[in-house]
GROMACS .gro file of C-alpha atoms in nm:
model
  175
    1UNK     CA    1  -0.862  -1.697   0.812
    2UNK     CA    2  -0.624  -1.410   0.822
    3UNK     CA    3  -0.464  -1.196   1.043
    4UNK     CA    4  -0.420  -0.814   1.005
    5UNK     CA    5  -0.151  -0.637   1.191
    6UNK     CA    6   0.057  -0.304   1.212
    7UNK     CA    7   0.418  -0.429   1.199
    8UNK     CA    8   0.716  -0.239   1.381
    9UNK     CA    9   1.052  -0.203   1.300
   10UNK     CA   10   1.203  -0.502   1.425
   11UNK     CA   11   0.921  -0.706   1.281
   12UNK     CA   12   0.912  -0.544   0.915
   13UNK     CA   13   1.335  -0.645   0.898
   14UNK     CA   14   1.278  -1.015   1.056
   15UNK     CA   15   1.050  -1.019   0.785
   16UNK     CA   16   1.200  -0.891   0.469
   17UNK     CA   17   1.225  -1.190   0.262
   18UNK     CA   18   0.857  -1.240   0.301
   19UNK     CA   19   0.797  -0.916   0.231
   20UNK     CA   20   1.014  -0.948  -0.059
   21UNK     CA   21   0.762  -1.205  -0.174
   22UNK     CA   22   0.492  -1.011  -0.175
   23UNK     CA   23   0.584  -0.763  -0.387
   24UNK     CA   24   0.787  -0.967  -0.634
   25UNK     CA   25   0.467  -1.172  -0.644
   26UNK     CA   26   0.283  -0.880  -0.737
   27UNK     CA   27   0.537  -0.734  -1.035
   28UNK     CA   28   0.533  -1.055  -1.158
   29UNK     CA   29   0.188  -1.072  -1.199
   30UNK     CA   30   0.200  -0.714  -1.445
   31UNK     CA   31   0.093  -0.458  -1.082
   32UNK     CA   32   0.192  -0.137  -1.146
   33UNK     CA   33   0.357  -0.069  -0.851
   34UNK     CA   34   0.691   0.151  -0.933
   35UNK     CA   35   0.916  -0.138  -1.056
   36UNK     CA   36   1.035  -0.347  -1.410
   37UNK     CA   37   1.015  -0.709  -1.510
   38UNK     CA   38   1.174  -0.892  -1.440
   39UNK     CA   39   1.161  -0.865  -1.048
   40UNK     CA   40   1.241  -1.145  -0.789
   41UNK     CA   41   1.242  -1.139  -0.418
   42UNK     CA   42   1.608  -1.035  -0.391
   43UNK     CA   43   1.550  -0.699  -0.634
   44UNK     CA   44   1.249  -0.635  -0.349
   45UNK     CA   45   1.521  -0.657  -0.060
   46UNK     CA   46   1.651  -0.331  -0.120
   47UNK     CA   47   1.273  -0.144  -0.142
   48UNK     CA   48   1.191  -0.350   0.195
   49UNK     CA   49   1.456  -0.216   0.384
   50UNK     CA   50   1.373   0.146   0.282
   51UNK     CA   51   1.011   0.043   0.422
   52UNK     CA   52   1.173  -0.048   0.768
   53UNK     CA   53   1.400   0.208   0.831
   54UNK     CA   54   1.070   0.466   0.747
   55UNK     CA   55   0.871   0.191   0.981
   56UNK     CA   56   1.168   0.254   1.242
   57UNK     CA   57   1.176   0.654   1.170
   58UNK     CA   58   0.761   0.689   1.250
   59UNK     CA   59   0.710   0.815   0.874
   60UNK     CA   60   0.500   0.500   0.759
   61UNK     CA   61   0.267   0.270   0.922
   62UNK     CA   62   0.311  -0.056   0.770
   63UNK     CA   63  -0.012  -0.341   0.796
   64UNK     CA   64   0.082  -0.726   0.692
   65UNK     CA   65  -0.193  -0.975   0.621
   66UNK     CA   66  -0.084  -1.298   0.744
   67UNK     CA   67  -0.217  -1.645   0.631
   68UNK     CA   68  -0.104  -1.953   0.817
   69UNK     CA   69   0.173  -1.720   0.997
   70UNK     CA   70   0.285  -1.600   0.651
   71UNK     CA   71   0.294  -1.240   0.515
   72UNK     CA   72   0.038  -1.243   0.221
   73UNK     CA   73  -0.049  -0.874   0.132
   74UNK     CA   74   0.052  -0.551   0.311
   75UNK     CA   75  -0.039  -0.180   0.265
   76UNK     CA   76   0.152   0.128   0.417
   77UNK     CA   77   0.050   0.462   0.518
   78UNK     CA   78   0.305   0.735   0.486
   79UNK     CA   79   0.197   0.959   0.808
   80UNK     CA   80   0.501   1.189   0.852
   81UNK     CA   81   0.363   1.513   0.656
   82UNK     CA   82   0.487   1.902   0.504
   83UNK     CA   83   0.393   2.128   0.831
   84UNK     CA   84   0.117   2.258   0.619
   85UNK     CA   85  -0.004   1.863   0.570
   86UNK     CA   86  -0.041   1.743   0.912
   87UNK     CA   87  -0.381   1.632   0.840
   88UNK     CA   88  -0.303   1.422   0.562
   89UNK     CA   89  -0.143   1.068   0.469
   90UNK     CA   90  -0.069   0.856   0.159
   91UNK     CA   91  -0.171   0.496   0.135
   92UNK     CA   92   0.114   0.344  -0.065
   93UNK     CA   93   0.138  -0.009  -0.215
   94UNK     CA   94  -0.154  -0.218  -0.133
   95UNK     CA   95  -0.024  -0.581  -0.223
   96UNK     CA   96  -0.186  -0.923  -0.221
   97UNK     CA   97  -0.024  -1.259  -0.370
   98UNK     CA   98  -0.195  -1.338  -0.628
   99UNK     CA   99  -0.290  -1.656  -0.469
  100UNK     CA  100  -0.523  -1.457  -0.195
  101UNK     CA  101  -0.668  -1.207  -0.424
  102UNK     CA  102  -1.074  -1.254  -0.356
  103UNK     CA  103  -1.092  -1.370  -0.007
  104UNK     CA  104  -1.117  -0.971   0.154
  105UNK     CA  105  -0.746  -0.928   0.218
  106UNK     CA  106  -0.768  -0.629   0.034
  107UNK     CA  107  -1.042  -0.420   0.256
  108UNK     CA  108  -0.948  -0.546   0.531
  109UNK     CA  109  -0.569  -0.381   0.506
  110UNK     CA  110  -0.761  -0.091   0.355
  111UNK     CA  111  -1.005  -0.091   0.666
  112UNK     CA  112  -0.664  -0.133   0.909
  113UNK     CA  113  -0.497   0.141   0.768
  114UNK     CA  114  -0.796   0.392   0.762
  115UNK     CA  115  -0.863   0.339   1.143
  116UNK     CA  116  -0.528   0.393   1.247
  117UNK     CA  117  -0.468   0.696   1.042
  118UNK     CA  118  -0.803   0.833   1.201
  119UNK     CA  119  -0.663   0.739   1.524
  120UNK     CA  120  -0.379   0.931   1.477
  121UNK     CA  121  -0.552   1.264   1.344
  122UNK     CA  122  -0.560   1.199   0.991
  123UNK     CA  123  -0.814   1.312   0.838
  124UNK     CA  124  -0.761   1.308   0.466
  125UNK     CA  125  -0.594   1.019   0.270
  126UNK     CA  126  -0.495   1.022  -0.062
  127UNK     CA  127  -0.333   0.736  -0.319
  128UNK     CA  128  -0.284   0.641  -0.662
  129UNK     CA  129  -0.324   0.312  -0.881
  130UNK     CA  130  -0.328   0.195  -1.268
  131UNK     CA  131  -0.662   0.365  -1.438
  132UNK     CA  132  -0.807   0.006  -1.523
  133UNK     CA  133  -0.719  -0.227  -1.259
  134UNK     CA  134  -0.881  -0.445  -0.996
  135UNK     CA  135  -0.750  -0.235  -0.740
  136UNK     CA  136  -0.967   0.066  -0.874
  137UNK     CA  137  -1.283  -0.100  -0.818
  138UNK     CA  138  -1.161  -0.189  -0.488
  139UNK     CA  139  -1.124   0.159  -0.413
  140UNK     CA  140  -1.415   0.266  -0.500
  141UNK     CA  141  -1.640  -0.022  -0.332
  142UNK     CA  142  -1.462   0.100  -0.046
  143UNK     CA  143  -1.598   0.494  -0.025
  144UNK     CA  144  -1.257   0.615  -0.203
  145UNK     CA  145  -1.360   0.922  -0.454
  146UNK     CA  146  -1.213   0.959  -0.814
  147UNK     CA  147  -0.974   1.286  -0.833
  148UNK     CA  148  -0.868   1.249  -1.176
  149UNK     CA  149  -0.641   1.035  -1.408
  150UNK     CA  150  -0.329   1.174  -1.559
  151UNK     CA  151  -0.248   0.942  -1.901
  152UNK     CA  152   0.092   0.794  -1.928
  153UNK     CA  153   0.194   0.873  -1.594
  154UNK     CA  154   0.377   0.561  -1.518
  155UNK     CA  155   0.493   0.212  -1.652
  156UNK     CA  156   0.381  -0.131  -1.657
  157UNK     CA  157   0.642  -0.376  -1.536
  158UNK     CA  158   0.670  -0.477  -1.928
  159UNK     CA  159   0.771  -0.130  -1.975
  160UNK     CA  160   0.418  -0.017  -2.162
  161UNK     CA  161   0.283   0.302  -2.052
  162UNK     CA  162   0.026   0.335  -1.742
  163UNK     CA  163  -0.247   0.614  -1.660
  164UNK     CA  164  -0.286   0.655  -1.322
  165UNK     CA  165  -0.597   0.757  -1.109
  166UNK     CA  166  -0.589   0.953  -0.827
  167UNK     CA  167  -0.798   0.860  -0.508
  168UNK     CA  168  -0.871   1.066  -0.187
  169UNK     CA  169  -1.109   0.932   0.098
  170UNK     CA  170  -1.194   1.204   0.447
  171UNK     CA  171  -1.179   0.966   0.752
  172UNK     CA  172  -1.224   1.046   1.152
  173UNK     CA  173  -1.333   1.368   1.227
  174UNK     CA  174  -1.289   1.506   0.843
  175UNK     CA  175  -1.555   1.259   0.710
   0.00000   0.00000   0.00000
């Protein structure tokens, strides 16, 4: 069973190393995801703390799935907007270990972050992942429509290139 939660600042920095985990778990594994192999939990460290201080400033929302009290996968939601944005937000950097991938980690961050965007006037979300990957279906299955994919957009973290495929999903009152 797992737990899904919005963490706050002081969580998200007690927290960091797991964090770091997480995401070196995920480079490791070949997610596209912004950084280069090779990537251990101490290269994460720095990315994490950029995370909580954005946590701490209101601009992201950041939801942990937790597995026998340990942080497991985690998804963010950039909320602070342009003035002409205030209706939108970016889902950034849904992770799970590999080790949990399959058991619904995955929606259920998805389905966290969604609700509390709506709840706080969002009505328009956008994101981006590798053209290709798991996480695309997982999009999809999840009401998440296809915007277009730009080719060679980013890298792999074994330095090949990447096309990327945009997403947008309406929510709360814009759906």
């Amino acid at each position: 069973m797992s737990d899904i939660r919005l963490l706050d600042h002081e969580e998200t920095r007690a927290r960091l190393g797991e964090l770091a985990e997480v995401l070196s778990d995920c480079v490791t594994g070949g997610a596209s995801v912004g950084f280069m192999a090779p990537y251990g939990p101490a290269d994460a460290l720095p990315f994490w703390e950029g995370v909580a201080a954005a946590v701490g400033e209101d601009a992201t929302l950041l939801f942990a799935a937790e597995r026998a009290g340990r942080i497991v996968g985690t998804v963010q939601v950039g909320i602070r907007q342009m003035p002409n944005q205030p209706h939108r937000a970016d889902v950034k950097k849904l992770l799970v270990m590999e080790s949990e991938r399959g058991r619904g980690l995955a929606r259920a961050l998805m389905t966290a972050a969604e609700t509390e965007a709506a709840r706080r006037g969002k009505t328009v979300l956008v994101l981006d992942t590798a053209t290709g990957s798991p996480a695309e279906t997982v999009y999809e299955k999840l009401g998440w429509q296809r915007a277009g994919v730009i080719p060679d957009y980013a890298l792999y973290p074994d330095g090949s290139y990447c096309a990327t495929t945009f997403f947008y999903k309406r929510i709360g009152e814009g759906a």
